[in-house]
Short mmCIF file of C-alpha atoms in Angstrom, two decimals:
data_model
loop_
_atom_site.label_atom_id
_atom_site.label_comp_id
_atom_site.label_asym_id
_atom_site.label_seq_id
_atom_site.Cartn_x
_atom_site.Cartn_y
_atom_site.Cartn_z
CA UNK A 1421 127.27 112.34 110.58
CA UNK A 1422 125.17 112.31 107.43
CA UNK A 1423 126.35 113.51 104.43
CA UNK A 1424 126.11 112.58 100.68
CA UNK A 1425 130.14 112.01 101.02
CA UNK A 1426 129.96 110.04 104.06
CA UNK A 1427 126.99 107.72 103.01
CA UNK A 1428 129.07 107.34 99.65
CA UNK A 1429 132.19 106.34 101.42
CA UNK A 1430 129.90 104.08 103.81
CA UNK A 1431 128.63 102.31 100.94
CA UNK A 1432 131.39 101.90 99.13
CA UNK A 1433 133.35 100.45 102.14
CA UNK A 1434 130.25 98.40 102.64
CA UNK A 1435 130.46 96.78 98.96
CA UNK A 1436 134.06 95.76 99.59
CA UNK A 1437 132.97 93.83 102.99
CA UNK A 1438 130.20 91.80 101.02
CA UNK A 1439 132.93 91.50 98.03
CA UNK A 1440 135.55 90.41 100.63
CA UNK A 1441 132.61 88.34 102.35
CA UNK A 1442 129.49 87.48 100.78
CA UNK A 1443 128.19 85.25 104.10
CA UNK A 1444 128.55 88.52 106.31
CA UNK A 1445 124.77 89.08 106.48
CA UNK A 1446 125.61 92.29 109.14
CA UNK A 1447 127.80 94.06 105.82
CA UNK A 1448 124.63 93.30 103.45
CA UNK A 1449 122.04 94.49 106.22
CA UNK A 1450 124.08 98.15 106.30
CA UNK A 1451 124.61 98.09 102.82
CA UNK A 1452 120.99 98.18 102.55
CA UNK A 1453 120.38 101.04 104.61
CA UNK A 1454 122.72 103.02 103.62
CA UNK A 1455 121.86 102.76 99.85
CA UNK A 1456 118.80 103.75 101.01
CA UNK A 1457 120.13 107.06 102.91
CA UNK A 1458 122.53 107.50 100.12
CA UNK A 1459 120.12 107.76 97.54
CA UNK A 1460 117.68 110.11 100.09
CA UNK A 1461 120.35 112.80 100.99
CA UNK A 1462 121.51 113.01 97.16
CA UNK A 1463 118.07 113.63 96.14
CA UNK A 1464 117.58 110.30 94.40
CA UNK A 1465 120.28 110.50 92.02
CA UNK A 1466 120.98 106.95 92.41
CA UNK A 1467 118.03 105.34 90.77
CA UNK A 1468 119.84 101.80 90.96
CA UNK A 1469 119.73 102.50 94.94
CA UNK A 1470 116.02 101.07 95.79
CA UNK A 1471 116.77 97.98 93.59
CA UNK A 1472 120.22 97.35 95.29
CA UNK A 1473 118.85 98.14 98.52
CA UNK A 1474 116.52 95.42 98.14
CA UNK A 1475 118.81 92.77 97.03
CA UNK A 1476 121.12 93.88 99.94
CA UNK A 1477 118.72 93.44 102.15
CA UNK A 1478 116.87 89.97 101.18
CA UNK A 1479 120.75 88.89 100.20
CA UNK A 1480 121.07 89.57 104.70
CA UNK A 1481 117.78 87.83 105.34
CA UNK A 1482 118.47 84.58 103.44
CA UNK A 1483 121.71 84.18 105.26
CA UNK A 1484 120.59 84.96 108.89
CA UNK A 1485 116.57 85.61 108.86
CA UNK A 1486 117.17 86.04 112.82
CA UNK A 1487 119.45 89.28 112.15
CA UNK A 1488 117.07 92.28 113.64
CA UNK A 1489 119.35 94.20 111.59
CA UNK A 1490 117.96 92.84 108.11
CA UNK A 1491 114.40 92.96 109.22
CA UNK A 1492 114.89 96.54 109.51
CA UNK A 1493 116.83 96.92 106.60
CA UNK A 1494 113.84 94.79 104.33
CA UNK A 1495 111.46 97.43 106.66
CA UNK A 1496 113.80 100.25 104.99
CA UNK A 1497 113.40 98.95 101.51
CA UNK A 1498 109.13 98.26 101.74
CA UNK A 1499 108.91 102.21 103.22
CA UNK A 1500 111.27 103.99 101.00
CA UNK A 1501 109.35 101.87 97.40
CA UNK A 1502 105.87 102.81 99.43
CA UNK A 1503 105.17 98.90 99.79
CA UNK A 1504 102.93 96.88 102.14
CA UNK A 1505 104.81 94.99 105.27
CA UNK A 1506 107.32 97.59 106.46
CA UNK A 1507 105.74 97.69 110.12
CA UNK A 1508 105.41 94.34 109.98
CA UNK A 1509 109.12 93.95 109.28
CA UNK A 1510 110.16 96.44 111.69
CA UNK A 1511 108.25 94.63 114.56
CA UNK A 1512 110.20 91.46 113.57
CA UNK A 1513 113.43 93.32 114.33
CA UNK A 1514 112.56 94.52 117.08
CA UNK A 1515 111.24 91.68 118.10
CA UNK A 1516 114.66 89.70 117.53
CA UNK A 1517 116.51 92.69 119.40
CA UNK A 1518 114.20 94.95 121.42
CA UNK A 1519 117.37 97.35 121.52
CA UNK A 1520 117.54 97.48 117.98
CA UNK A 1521 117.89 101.23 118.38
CA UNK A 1522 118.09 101.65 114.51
CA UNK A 1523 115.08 100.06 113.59
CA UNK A 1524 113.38 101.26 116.48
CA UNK A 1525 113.79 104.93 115.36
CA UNK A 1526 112.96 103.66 111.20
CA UNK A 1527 109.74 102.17 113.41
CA UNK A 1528 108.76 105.49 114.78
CA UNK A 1529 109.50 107.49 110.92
CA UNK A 1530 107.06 104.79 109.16
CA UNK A 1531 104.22 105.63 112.16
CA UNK A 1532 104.97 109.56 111.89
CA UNK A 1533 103.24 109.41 108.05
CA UNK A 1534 100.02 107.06 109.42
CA UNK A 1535 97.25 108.77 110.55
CA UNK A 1536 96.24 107.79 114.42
CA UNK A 1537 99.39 106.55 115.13
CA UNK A 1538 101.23 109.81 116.13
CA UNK A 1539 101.68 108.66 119.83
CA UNK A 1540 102.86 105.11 118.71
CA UNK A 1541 105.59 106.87 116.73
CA UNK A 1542 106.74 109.62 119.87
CA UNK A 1543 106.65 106.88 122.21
CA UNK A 1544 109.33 104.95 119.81
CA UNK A 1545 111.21 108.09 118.74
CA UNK A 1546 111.39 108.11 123.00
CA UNK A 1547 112.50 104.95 123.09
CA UNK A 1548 115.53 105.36 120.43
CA UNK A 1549 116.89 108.49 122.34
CA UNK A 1550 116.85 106.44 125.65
CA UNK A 1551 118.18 103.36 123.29
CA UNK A 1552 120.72 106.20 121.84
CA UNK A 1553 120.79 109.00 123.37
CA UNK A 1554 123.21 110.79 121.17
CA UNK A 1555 121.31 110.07 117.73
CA UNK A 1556 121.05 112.63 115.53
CA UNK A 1557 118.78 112.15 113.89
CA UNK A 1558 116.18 110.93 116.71
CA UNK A 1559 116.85 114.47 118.20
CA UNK A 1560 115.75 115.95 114.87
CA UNK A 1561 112.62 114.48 114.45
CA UNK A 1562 112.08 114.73 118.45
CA UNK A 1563 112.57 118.52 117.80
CA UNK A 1564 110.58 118.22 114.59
CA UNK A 1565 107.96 116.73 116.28
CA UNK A 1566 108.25 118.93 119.62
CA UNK A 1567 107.66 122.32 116.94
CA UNK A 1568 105.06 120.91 115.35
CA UNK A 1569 102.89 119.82 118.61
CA UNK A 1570 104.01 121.59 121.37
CA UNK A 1571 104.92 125.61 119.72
CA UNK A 1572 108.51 127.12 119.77
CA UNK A 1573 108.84 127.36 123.62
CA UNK A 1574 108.85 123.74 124.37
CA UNK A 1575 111.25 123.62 120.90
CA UNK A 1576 113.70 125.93 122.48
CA UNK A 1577 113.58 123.39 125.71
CA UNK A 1578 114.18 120.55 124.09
CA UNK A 1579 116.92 121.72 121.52
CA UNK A 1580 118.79 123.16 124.51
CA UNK A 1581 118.31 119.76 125.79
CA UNK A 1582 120.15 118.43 122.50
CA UNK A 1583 122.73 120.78 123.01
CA UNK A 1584 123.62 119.52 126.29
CA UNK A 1585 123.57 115.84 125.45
CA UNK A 1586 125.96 116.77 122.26
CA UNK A 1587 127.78 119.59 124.37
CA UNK A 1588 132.44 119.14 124.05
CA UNK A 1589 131.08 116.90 121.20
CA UNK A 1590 132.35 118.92 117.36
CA UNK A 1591 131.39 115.43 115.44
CA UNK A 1592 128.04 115.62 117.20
CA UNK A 1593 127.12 118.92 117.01
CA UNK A 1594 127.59 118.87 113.52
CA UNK A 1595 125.56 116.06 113.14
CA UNK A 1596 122.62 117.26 114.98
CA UNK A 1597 123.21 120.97 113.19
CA UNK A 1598 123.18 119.17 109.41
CA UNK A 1599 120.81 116.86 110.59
CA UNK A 1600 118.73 119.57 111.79
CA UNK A 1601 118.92 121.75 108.32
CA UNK A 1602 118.73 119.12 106.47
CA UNK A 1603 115.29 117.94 107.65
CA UNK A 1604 112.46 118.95 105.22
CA UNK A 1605 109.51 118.71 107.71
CA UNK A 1606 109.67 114.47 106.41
CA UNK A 1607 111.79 112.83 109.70
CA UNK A 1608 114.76 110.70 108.14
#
């Protein structure tokens, strides 16, 4: 699950796996992202994140620029530091690995802030939970998104929906539970 402990334990482990192996474009992809979730769920107290994010993630690109993975992470990067070409990068991923569940889901959080494009990002935040169906966080902002459009009935529906898919599952549950309080009304 997500937590400030876990993301700082993922990207710790992550800098040892570049250290240990600077060509492993995969390691510098994740490191990206999880810099970038890192520095989110500790309330930006990394400030050094974005920057190292970036680097992480063109570091990724230069050594495989047909990893999905580092498309989305460079998508991560350009949407977290408000820059132009994040769809643009997340389109490249996915279209390198239309099962890119990961970026598929980042896809659908960029289109969930645009104007006009609320259907493009349900259909994609659709497509991550059939993609993964036991993410999280794609559960949140389905429920998030459920509240918001469809009232607290069809909320209710879908949660106990959640609860099913996560049911015999502690490790899930608690994911979808912090994942679920954690969320702000902004879906990542």
């Amino acid at each position: 699950s997500r937590s400030v402990a876990r993301l700082a334990e993922s990207v710790a482990q992550l800098e040892q796996a570049v250290a240990l192996d600077s060509s492993y474009a995969q390691a510098h992809a994740a490191l990206a992202n999880s810099l970038l979730l890192w520095s989110s769920y500790s309330g930006g107290e990394h400030a050094d994140s974005l920057a190292r994010a970036e680097q992480a993630a063109y570091k990724a690109l230069a050594l495989d620029a047909s990893l999905s993975d580092a498309h989305g992470a460079l998508g991560n990067v350009l949407r977290y530091a408000e820059r132009p070409g994040a769809e643009d990068e997340y389109k490249r991923a996915l279209e390198l690995n239309p099962n890119n569940a990961i970026a598929t889901h980042d896809y659908a959080v960029l289109l969930s802030d645009v104007p006009g494009r609320e259907a493009d990002s349900a259909a994609l935040s659709e497509r991550t939970l059939e993609l993964d169906p036991r993410s999280a966080i794609a559960w949140t902002n389905k429920l998030g998104r459920v509240l918001e459009t469809e009232g607290v009935a069809a909320y209710q529906k879908q949660f106990e929906r959640a609860m099913q898919v996560f049911a015999g599952d502690t490790d899930g549950l608690e994911a979808l539970a912090l994942a679920v309080n954690t969320s702000t009304g902004h879906p990542y």
